Coordinates of C-alpha atoms in Angstrom, one line a residue:
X235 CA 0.0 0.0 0.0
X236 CA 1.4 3.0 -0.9
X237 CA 1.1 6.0 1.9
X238 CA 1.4 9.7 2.1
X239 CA 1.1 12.8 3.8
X240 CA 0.3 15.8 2.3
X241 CA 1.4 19.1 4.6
X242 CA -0.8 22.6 3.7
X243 CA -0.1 25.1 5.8
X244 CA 1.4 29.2 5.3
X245 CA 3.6 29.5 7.7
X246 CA 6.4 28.7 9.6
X247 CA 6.5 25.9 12.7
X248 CA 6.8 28.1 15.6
X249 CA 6.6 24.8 18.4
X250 CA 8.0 21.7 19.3
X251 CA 10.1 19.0 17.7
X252 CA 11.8 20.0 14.3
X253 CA 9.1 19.2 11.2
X254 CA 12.1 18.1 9.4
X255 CA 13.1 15.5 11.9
X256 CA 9.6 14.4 11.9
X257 CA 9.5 13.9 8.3
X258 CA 13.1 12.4 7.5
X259 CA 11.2 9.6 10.2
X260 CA 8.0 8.9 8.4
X261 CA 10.1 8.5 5.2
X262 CA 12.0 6.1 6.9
X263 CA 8.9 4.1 8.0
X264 CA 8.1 4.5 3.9
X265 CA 5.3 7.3 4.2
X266 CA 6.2 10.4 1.9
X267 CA 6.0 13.8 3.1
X268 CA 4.7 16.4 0.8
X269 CA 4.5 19.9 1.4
X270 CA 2.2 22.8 0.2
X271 CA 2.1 26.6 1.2
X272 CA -0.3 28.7 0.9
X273 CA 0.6 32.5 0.1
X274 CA -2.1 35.5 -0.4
X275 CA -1.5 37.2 -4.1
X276 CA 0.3 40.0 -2.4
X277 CA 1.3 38.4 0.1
X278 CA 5.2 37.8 0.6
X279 CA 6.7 34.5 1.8
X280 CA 9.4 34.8 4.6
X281 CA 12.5 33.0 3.4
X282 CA 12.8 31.0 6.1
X283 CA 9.0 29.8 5.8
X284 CA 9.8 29.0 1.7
X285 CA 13.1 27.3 2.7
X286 CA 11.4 24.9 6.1
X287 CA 8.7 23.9 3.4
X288 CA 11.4 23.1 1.1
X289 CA 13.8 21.0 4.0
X290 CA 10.0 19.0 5.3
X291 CA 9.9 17.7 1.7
X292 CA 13.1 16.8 1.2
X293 CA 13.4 14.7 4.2
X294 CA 10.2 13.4 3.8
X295 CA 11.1 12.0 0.1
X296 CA 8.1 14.1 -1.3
X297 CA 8.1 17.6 -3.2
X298 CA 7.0 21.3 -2.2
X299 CA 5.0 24.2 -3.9
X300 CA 4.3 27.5 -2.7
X301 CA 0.5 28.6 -4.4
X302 CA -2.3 31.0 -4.1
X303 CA -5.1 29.3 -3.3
X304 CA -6.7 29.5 -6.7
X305 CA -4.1 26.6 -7.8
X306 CA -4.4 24.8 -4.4
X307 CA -6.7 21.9 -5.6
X308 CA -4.5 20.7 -9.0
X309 CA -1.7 21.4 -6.7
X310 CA -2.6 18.4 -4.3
X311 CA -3.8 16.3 -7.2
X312 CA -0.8 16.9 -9.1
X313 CA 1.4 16.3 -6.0
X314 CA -0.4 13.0 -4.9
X315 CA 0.0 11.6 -8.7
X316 CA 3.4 12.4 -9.1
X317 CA 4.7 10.7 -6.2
X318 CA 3.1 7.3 -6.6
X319 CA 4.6 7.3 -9.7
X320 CA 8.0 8.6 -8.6
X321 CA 7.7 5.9 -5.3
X322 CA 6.9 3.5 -8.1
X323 CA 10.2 4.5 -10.1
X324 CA 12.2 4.1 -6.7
X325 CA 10.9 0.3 -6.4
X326 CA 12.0 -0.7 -9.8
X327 CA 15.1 1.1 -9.6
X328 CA 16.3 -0.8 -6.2
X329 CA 14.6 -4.6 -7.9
X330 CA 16.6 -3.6 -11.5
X331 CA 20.2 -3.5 -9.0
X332 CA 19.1 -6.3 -6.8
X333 CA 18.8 -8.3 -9.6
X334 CA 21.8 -7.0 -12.3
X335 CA 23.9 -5.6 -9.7
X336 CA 24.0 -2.5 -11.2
X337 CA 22.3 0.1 -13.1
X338 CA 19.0 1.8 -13.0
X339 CA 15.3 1.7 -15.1
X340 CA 17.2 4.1 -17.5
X341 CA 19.8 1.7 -17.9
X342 CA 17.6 -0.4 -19.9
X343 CA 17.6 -1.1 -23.8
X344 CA 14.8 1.3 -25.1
X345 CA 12.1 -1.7 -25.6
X346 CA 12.6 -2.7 -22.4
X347 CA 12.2 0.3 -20.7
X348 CA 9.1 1.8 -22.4
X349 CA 7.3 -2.1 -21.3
X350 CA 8.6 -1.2 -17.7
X351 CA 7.5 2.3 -17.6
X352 CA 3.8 0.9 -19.0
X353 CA 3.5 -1.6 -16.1
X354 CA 4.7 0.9 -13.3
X355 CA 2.1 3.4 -15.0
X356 CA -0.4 0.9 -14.9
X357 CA 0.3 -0.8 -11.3
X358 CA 0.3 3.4 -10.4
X359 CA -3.4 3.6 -11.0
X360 CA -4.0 -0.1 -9.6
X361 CA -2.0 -0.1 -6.4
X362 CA -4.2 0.8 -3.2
X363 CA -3.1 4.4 -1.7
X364 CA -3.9 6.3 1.7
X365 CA -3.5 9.7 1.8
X366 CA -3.5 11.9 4.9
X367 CA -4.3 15.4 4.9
X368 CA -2.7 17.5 7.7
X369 CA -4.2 21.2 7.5
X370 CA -2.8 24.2 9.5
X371 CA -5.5 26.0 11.4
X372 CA -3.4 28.4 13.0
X373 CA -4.7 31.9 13.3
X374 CA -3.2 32.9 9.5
X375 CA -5.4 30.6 7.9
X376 CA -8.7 31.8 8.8
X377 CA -9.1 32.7 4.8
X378 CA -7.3 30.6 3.1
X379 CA -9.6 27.3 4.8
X380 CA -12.5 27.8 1.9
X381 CA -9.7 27.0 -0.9
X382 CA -8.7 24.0 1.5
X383 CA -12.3 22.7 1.3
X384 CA -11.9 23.0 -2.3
X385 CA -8.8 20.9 -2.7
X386 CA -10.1 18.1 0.0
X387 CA -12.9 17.6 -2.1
X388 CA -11.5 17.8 -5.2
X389 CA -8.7 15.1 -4.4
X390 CA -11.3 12.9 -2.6
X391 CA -13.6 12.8 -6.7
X392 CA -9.6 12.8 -7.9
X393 CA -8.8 9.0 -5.5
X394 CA -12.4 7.7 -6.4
X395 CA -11.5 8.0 -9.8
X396 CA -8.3 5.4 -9.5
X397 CA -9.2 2.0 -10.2
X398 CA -7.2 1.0 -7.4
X399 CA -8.8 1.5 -3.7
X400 CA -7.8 5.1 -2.1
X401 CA -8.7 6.5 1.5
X402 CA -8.0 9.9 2.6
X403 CA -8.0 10.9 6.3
X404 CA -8.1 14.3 7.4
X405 CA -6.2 16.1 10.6
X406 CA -5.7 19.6 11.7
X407 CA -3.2 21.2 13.5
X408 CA -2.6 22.8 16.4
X409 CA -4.4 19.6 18.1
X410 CA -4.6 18.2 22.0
X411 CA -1.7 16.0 20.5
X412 CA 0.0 17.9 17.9
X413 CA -3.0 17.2 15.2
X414 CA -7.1 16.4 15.5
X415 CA -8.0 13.2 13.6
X416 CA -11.3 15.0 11.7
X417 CA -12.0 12.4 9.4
X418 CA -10.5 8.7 9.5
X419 CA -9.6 7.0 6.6
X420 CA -12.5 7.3 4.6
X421 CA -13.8 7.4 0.2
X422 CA -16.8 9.1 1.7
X423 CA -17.4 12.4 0.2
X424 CA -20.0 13.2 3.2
X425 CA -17.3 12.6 5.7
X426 CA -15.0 14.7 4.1
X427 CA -17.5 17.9 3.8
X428 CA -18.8 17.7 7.0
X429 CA -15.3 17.7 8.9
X430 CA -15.1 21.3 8.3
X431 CA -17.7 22.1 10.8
X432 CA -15.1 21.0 13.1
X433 CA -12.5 23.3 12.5
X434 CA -11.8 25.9 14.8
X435 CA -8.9 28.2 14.2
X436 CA -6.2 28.8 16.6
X437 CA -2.8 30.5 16.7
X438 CA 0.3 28.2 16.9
X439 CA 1.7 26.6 14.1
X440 CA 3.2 22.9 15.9
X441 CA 4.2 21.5 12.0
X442 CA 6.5 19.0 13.6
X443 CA 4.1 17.2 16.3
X444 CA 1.4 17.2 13.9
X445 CA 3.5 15.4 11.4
X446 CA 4.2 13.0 14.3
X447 CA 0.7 12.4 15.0
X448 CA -0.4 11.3 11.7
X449 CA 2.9 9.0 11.5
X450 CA 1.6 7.2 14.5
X451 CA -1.9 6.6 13.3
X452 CA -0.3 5.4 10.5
X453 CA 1.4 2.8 12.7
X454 CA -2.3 1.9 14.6
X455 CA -3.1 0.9 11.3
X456 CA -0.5 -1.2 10.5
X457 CA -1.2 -3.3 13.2
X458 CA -4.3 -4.2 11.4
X459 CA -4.4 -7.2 8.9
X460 CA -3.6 -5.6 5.3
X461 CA -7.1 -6.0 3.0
X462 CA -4.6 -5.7 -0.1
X463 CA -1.5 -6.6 -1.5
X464 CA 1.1 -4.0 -2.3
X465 CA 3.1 -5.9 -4.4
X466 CA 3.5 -4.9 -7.6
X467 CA 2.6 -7.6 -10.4
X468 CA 5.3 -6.4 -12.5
X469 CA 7.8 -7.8 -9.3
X470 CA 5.9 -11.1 -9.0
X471 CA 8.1 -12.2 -12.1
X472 CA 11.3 -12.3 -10.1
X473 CA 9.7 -15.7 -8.6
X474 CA 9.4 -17.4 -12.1
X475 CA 12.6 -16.7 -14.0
X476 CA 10.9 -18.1 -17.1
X477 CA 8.3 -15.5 -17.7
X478 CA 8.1 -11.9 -17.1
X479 CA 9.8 -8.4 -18.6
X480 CA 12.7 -9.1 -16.4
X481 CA 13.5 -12.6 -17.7
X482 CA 16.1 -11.3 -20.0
X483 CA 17.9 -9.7 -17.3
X484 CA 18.5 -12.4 -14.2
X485 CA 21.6 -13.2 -13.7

């Protein structure tokens, strides 16, 4: 199953741990971290907000973009894509050294690689994927939360669209514990529209405990028996030598 986070605040973590420690640790538990600020049209980001949104992403494996809300919803629908695909990428980059010992998907005689990049596009749309929203609600936000409805719903008609099963949950932060669960994980529309009665704007921007918060509800799941497999077909064929697109290339 293929996880992520997807960070939307616009402004800088002002309390507790370091967001970029919390992210370089859900990485390493295989959840990626993507980032998105929010700035007002004449509004001007702080450097050091632009560059922490920058450092979250980068540990977290994920990418960053600073928007205007009007370009808030394709942002997280472009950002979600993307890195399934580029986790995806990742996979059959570390399965193409395990089994040559070298080398990487571009490596690959042209044939073979257009076949690969096919499958991983195709296992992309197939391969279940949670996605957790973690929205600032700090004091700063109060009018940037309609465009935030937007994008929540939009991604939520964006994931029932995959042929593979998606779930979003939804937290906020500042929470009692770094970030309020709103909506757990859920292909409801309903769900997702009513959790904004629940928001309550408040001034502290805690980035890195909220981040924290989601990675261990995260964990609370994965204590629970897995409904799908998230192995790719395409890495089935390592198992049967004889068949498969990387038959040409055990060694």
């Amino acid at each position: 199953m293929m996880k992520q986070i997807i960070v939307i605040t616009d402004g800088c973590s002002n309390e507790g741990i370091s967001p970029v420690a919390a992210a370089a640790h859900a990485h390493q538990e295989g959840i990626i971290v993507n980032v998105i600020g929010i700035t007002d049209g004449g509004e001007q980001q702080g450097g050091r907000g632009l560059e922490e949104i920058e450092e979250i992403a980068r540990a977290g494996g994920g990418m960053s973009r600073l928007v205007t809300p009007t370009v808030l919803s394709q942002t997280v629908q472009m950002m979600t894509r993307k890195t399934v695909v580029q986790t995806m990428h990742q996979v059959v980059n570390r399965e193409l050294k395990q089994i040559l010992g070298h080398g990487e998907l571009e490596s690959l005689p042209p044939h073979k690689r257009g076949e690969v990049v096919r499958v991983i596009d195709e296992w992309s749309e197939n391969a279940s994927l949670r996605v957790a929203l973690l929205i600032d609600t700090s004091a700063s936000m109060k009018n940037k939360l309609r465009a935030v409805e937007e994008a929540c719903r939009d991604l939520l008609l964006s994931l029932q669209a995959r042929r593979g099963q998606s779930e979003m949950a939804v937290f906020a932060f500042p929470g009692q514990a770094g970030a309020d669960l709103l909506v757990d994980w859920s292909g409801d529309l309903a769900k997702i529209s009513q959790m904004f009665y629940k928001l309550i704007i408040k001034g502290t921007t805690p980035t890195g405990p909220a981040i924290r918060t989601v990675l261990q509800h995260f964990y609370t799941e994965s204590t629970k028996p897995e409904k799908y497999s998230d192995q790719p077909r395409f890495l089935e064929a390592r198992s049967n030598h004889k068949d498969g697109i990387w038959s040409d290339y055990v060694v």
